[in-house]
PDB file of C-alpha atoms in Angstrom:
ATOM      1  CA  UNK P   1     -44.668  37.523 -18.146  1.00  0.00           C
ATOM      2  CA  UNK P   2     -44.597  38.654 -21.779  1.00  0.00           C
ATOM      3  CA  UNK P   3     -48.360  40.012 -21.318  1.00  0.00           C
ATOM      4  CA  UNK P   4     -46.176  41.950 -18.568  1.00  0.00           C
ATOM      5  CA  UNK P   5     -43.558  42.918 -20.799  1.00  0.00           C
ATOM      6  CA  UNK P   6     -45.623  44.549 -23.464  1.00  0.00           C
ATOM      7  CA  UNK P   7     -47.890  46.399 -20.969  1.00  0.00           C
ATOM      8  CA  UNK P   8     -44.507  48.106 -19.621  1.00  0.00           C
ATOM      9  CA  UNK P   9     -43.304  48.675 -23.409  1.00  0.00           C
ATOM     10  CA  UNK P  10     -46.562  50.054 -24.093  1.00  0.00           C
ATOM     11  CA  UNK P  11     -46.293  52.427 -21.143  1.00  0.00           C
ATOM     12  CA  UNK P  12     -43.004  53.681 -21.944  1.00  0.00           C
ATOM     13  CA  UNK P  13     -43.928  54.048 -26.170  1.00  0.00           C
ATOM     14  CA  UNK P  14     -46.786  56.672 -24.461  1.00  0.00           C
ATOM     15  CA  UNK P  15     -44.320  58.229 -22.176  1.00  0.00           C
ATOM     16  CA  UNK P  16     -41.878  58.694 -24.415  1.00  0.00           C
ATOM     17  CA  UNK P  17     -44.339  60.273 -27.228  1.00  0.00           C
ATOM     18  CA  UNK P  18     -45.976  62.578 -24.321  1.00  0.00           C
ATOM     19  CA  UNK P  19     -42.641  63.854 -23.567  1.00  0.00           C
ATOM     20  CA  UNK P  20     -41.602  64.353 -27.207  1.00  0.00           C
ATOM     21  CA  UNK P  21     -44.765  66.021 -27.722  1.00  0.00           C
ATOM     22  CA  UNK P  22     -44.514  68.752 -25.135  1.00  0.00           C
ATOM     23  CA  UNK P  23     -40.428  69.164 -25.984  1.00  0.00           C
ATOM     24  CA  UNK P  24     -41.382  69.712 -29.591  1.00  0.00           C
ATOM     25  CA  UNK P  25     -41.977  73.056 -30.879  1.00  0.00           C
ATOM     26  CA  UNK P  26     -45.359  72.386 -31.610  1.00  0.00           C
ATOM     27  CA  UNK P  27     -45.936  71.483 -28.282  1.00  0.00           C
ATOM     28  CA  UNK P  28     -44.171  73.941 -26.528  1.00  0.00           C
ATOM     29  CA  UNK P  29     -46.469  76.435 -28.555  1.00  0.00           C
ATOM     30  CA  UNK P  30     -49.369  74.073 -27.413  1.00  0.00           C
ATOM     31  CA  UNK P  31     -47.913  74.483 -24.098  1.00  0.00           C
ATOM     32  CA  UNK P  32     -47.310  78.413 -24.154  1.00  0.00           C
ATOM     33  CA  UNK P  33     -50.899  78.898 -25.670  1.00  0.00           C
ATOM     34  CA  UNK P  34     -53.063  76.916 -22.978  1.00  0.00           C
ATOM     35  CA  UNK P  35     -51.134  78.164 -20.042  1.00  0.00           C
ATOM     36  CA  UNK P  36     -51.541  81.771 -21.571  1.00  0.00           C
ATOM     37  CA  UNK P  37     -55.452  81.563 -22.284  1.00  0.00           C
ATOM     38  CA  UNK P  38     -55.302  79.943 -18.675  1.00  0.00           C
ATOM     39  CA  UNK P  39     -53.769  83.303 -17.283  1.00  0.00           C
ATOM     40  CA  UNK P  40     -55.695  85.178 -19.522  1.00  0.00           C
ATOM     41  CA  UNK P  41     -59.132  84.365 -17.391  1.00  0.00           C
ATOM     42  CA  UNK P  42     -57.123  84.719 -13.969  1.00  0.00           C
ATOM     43  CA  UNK P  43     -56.485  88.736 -15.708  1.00  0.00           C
ATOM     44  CA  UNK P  44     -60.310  89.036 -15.873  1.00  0.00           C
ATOM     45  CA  UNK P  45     -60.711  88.180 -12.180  1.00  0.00           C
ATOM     46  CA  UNK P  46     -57.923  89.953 -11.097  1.00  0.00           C
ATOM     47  CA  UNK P  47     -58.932  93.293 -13.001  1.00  0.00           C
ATOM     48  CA  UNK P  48     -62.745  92.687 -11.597  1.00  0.00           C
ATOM     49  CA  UNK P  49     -61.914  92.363  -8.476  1.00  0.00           C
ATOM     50  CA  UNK P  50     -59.327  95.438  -8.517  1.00  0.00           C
ATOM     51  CA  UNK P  51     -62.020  97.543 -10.049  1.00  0.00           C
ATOM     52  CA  UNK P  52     -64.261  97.262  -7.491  1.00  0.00           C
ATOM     53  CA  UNK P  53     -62.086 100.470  -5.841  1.00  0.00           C
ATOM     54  CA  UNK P  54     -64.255 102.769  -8.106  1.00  0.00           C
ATOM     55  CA  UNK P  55     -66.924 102.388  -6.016  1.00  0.00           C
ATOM     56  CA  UNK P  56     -65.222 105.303  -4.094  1.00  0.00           C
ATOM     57  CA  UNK P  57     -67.030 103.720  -1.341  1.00  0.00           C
ATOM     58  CA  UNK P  58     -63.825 103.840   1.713  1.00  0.00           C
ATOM     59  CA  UNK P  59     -62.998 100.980   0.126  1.00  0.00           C
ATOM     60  CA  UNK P  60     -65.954  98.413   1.879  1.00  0.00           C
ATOM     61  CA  UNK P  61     -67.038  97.187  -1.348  1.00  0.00           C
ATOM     62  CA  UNK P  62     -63.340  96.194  -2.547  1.00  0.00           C
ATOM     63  CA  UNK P  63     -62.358  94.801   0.638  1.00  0.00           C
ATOM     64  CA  UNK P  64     -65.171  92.400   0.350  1.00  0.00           C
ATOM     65  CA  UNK P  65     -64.090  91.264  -2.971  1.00  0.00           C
ATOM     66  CA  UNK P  66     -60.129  91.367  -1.561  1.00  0.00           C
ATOM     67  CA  UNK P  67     -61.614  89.115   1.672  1.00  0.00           C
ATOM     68  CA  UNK P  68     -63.427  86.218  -0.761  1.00  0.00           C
ATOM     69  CA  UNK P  69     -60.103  86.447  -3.041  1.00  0.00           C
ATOM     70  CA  UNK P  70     -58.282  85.711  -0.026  1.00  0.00           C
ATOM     71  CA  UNK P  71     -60.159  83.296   2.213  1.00  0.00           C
ATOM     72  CA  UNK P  72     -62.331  80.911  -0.401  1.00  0.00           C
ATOM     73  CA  UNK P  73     -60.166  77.791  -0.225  1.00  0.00           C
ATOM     74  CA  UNK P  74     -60.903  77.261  -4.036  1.00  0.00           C
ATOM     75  CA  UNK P  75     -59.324  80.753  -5.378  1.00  0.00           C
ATOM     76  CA  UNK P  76     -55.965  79.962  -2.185  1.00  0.00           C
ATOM     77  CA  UNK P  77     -55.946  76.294  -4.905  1.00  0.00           C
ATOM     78  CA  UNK P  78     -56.189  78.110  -7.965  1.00  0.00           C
ATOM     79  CA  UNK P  79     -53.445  80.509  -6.881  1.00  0.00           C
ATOM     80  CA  UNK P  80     -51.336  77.352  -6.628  1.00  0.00           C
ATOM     81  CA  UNK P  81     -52.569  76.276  -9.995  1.00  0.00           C
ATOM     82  CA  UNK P  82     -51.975  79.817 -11.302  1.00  0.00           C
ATOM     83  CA  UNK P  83     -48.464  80.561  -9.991  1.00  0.00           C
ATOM     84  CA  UNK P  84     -47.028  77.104 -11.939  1.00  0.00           C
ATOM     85  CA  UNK P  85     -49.299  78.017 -15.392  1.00  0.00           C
ATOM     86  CA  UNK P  86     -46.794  81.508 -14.866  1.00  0.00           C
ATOM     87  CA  UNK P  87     -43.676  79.310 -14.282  1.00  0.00           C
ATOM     88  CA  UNK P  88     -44.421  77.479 -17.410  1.00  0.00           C
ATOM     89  CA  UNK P  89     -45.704  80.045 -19.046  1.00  0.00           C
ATOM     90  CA  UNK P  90     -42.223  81.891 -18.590  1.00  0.00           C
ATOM     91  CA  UNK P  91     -40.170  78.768 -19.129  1.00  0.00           C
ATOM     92  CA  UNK P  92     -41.567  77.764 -22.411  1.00  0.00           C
ATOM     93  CA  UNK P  93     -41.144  81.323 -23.851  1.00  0.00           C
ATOM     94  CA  UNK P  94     -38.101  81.457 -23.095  1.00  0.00           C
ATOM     95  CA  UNK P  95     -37.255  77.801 -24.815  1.00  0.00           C
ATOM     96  CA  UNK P  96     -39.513  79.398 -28.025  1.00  0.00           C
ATOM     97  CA  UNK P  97     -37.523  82.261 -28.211  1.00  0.00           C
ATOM     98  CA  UNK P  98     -34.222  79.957 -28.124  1.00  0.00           C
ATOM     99  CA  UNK P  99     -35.095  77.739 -30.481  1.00  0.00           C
ATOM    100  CA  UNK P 100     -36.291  80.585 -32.977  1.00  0.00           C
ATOM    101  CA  UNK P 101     -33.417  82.502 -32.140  1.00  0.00           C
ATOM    102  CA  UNK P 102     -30.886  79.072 -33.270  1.00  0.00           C
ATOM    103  CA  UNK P 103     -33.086  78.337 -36.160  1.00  0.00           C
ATOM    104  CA  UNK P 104     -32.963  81.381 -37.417  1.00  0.00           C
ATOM    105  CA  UNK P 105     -29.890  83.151 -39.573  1.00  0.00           C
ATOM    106  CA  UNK P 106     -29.146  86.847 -37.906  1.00  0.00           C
ATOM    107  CA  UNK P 107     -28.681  88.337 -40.651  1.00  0.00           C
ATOM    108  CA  UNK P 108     -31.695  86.667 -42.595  1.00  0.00           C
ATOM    109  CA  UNK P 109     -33.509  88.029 -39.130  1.00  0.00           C
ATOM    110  CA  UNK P 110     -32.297  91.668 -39.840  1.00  0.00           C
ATOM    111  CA  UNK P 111     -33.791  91.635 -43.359  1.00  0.00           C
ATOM    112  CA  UNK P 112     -36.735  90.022 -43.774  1.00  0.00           C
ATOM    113  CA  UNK P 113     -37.729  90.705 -40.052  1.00  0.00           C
ATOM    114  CA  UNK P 114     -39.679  94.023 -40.232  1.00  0.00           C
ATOM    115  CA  UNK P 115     -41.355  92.343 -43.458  1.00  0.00           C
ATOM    116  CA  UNK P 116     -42.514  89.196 -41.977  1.00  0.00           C
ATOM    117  CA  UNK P 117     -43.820  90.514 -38.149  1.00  0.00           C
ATOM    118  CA  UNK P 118     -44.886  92.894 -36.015  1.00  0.00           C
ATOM    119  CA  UNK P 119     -41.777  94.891 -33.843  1.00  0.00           C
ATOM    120  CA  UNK P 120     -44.018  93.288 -30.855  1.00  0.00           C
ATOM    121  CA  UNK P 121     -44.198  90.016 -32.005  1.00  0.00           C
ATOM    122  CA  UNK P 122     -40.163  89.957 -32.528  1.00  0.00           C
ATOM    123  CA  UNK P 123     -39.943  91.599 -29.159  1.00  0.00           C
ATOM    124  CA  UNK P 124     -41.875  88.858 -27.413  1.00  0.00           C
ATOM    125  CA  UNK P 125     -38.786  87.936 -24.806  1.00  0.00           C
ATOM    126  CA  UNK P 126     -37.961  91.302 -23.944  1.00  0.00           C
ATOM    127  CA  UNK P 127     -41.774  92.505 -23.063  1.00  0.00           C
ATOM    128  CA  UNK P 128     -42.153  89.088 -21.615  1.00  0.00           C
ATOM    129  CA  UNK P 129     -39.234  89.681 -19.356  1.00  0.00           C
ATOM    130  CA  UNK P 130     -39.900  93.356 -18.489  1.00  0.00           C
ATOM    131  CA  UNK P 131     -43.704  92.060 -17.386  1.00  0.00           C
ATOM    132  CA  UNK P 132     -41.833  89.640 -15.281  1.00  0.00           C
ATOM    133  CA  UNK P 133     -39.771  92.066 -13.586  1.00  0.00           C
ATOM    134  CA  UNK P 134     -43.145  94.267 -13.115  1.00  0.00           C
ATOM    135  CA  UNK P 135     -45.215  91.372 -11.597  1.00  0.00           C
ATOM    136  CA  UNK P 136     -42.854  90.316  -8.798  1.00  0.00           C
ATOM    137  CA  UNK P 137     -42.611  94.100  -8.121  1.00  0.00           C
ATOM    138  CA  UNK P 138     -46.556  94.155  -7.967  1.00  0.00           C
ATOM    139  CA  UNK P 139     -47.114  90.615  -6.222  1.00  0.00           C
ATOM    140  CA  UNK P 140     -44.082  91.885  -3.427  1.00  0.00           C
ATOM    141  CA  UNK P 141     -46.096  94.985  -2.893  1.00  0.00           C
ATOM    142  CA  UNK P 142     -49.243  93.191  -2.146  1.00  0.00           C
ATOM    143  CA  UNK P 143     -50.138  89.727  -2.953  1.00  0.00           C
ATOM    144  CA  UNK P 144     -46.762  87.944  -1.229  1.00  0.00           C
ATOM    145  CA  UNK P 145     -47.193  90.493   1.949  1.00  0.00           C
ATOM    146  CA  UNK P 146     -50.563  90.099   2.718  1.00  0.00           C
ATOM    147  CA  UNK P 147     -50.233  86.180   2.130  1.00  0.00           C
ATOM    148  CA  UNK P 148     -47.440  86.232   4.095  1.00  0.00           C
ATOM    149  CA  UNK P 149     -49.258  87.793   6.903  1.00  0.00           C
ATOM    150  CA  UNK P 150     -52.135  85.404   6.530  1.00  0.00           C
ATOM    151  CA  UNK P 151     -49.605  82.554   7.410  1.00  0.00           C
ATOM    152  CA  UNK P 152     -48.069  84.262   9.915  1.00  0.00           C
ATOM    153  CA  UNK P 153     -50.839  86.135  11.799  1.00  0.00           C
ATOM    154  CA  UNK P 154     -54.091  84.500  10.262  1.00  0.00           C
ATOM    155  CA  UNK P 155     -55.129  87.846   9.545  1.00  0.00           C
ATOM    156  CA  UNK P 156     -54.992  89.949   6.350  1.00  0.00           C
ATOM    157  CA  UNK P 157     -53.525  92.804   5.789  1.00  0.00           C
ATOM    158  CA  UNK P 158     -55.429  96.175   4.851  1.00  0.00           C
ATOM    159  CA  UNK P 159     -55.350  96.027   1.123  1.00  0.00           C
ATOM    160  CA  UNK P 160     -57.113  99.337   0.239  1.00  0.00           C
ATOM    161  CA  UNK P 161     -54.956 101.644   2.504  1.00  0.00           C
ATOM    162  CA  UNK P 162     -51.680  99.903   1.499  1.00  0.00           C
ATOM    163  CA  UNK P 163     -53.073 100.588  -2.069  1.00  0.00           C
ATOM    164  CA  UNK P 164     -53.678 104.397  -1.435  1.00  0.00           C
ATOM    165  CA  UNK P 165     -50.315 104.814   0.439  1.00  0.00           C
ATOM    166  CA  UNK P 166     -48.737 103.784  -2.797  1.00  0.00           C
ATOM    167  CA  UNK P 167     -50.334 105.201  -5.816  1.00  0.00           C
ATOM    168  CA  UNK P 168     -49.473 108.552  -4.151  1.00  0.00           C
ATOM    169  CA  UNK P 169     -46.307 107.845  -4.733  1.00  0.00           C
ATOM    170  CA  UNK P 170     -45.610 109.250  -8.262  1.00  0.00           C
ATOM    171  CA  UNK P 171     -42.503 106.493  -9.115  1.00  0.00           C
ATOM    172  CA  UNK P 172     -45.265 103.606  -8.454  1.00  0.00           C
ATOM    173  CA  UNK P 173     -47.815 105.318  -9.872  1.00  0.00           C
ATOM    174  CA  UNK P 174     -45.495 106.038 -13.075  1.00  0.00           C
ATOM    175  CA  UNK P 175     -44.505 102.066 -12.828  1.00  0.00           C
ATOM    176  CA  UNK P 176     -47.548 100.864 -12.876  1.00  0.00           C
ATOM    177  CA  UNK P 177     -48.606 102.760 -16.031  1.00  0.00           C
ATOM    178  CA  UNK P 178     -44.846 100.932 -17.707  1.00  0.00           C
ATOM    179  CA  UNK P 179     -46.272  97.611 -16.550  1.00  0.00           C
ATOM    180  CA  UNK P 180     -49.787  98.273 -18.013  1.00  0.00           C
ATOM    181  CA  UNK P 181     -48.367  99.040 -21.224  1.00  0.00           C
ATOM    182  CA  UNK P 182     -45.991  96.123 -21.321  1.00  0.00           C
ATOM    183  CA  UNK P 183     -49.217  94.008 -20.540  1.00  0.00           C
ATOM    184  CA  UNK P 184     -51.086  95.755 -23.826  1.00  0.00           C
ATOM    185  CA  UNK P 185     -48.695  94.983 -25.796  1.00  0.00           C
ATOM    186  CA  UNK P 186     -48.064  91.023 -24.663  1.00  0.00           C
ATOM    187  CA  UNK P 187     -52.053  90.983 -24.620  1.00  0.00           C
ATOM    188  CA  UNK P 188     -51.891  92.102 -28.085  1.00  0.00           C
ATOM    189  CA  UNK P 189     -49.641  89.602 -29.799  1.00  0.00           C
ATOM    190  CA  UNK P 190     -50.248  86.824 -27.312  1.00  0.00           C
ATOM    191  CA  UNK P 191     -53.843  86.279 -27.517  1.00  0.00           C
ATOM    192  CA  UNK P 192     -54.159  85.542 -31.050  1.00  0.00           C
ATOM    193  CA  UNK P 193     -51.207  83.735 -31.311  1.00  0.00           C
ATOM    194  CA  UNK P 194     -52.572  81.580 -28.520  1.00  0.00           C
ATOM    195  CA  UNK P 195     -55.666  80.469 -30.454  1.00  0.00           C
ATOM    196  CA  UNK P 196     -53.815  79.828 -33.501  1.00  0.00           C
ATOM    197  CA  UNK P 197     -51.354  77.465 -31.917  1.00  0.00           C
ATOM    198  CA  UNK P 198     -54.047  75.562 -30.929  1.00  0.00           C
ATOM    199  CA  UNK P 199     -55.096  75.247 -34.013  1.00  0.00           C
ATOM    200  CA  UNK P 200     -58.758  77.740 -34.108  1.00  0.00           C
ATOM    201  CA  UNK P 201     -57.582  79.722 -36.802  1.00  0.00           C
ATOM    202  CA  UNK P 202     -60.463  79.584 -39.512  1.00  0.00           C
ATOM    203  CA  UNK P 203     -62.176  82.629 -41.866  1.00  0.00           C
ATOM    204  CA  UNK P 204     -65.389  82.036 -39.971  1.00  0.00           C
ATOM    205  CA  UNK P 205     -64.365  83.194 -36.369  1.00  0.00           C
ATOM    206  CA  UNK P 206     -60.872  85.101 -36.834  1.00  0.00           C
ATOM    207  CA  UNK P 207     -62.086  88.431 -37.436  1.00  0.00           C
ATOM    208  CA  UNK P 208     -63.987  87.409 -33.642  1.00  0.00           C
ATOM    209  CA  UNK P 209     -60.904  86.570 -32.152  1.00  0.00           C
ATOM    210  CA  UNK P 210     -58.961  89.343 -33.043  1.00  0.00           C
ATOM    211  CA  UNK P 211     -61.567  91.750 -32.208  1.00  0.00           C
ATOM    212  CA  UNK P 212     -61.793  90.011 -29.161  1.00  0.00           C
ATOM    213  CA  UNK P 213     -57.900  90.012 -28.090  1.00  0.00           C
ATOM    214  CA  UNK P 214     -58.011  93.996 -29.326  1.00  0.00           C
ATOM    215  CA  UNK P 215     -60.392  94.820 -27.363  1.00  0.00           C
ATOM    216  CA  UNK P 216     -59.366  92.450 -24.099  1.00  0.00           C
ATOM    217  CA  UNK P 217     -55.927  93.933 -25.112  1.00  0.00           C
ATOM    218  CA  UNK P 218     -57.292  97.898 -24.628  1.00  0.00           C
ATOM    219  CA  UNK P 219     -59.518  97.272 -21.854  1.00  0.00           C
ATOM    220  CA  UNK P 220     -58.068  95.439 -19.231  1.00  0.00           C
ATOM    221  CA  UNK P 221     -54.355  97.457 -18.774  1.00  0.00           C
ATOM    222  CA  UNK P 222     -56.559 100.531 -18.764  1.00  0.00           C
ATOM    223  CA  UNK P 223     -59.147  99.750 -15.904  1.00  0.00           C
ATOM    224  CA  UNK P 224     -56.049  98.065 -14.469  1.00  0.00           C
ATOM    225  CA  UNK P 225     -54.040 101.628 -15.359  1.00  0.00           C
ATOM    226  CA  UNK P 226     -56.878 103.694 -13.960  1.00  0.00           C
ATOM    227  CA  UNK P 227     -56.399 102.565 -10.414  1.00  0.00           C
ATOM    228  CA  UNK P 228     -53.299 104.251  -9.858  1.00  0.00           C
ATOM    229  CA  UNK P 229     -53.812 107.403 -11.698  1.00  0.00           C
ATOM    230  CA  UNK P 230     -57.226 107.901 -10.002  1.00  0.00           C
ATOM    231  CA  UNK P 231     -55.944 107.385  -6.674  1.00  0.00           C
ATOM    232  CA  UNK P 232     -53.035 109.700  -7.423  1.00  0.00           C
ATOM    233  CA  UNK P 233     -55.044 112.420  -8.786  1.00  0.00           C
ATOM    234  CA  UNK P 234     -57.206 111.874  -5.880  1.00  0.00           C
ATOM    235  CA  UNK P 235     -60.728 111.010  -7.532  1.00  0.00           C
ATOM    236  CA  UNK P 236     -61.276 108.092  -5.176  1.00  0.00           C
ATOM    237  CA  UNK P 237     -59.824 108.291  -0.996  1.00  0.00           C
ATOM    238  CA  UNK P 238     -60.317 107.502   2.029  1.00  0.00           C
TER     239      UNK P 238
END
C-alpha cells in the first residue's frame, strides 16, 4: 500500500516538473525552438517539391512530386504531425511575447530597445502574425481544397493549373512576394535563435549556424518567390 503510495507520489513529482518545465520560459523557448527547427525541414520539402514547376515541363514532373506529397500515407501522418508543431509553434510565441512584453518596463523598452536587438527580432509577434494570416491564405488556396477534395471525391485536384490560374493574377502574385518576405525575415531571426535556445551556441560552430540560417533565410523565400513571378511573367505555362 505505501510501496503504492510512493509510486503515485513519484508519478505526480515527474508530472508536475514536466509541466513546470514546458510552462517556464526556458521551456517555452525549448518548446518554440524544436517545433521551429521541426517546421524548418517541412520548408525544405515544401520548397523542393514546389520547385519542381521549373522544369517548364506542362507541369508532369511537379504533379508527380504533388501526387507522392499527397497519397504516401507517411507525408498525409506527418501533415498531422506538422499542422500541431504550427499550433504550438504559434501558441508559444505568442505566450513569449507576453511574458517579455509584462517583464519588461515600456519605457525601458523604448530606450534601450534599438541598442539591445534587431527591429526584427523586437518585431517577432507582428511578422509572426502577418505569416499566419499569409499561410491560411496559401493553405485555403491549395492545400485545404485539394485535401478537401481528396475526402470528398478520392481524387485530387489539378494542382499545376490551379497554380497558373492564380499567379496571373497580379494581387496574388504581389501577396505572395509580402508573404515571402515576411518568411525571410522570421527565417532570419528564428533560426539562430532556435539553436541557441537549445543550448548549441559555442565559438566552434556559430559562425556555421549563422551562415547556415543566412543562407536558408535567402534561399528558400526566393525559389519559393520565383514561382509566382515566373508564372506571371510567363517563363514557365502550359
Amino acid at each position: 500500500m505505501r510501496i503504492g503510495l510512493q509510486i503515485r507520489k513519484t508519478k505526480d513529482k515527474i508530472m508536475a516538473g514536466f509541466i513546470g518545465f514546458f510552462t517556464s520560459s526556458i521551456g517555452r523557448k525549448v518548446v518554440m525552438a524544436t517545433t521551429g527547427l521541426f517546421l524548418i525541414s517541412f520548408l525544405i520539402v515544401h520548397c523542393a517539391v514546389n520547385a519542381l514547376i521549373f522544369f517548364n515541363d506542362g507541369g508532369k514532373t511537379f504533379n508527380i512530386g504533388a501526387h507522392f506529397m499527397g497519397t504516401n500515407p507517411v507525408i498525409r501522418t506527418i501533415e498531422i504531425v506538422l499542422i500541431i508543431g504550427f499550433l504550438v509553434h504559434i501558441i508559444q510565441g505568442l505566450m513569449i511575447w507576453r511574458q517579455n512584453r509584462k517583464a519588461r518596463p515600456i519605457n525601458y523598452a523604448v530606450r534601450k530597445a534599438s541598442q539591445n536587438s534587431t527591429w526584427y527580432s523586437r518585431s517577432m509577434a507582428l511578422l509572426g502574425t502577418l505569416l499566419l494570416l499569409f499561410l491560411i491564405i496559401h493553405t485555403s488556396n491549395f492545400w485545404i481544397p485539394n485535401r478537401i477534395n481528396q475526402f470528398i471525391y478520392g481524387e485530387e485536384l489539378p494542382l499545376y493549373e490551379m497554380m497558373l490560374e492564380k499567379f496571373r493574377n497580379p494581387l496574388q502574385v504581389f501577396l505572395y512576394l509580402f508573404g515571402c518576405f515576411l518568411m525571410f525575415w522570421h527565417l532570419l531571426h528564428g533560426f539562430k535563435s532556435a539553436f541557441q535556445s537549445l543550448g548549441m551556441n559555442h565559438s566552434k560552430y556559430n559562425s556555421a549556424i549563422i551562415f547556415s540560417g543566412a543562407a536558408f533565410s535567402y534561399i528558400v523565400p526566393f525559389v519559393m518567390a520565383m514561382m509566382p513571378v515566373a508564372i506571371y511573367c510567363g517563363w514557365i505555362g502550359e
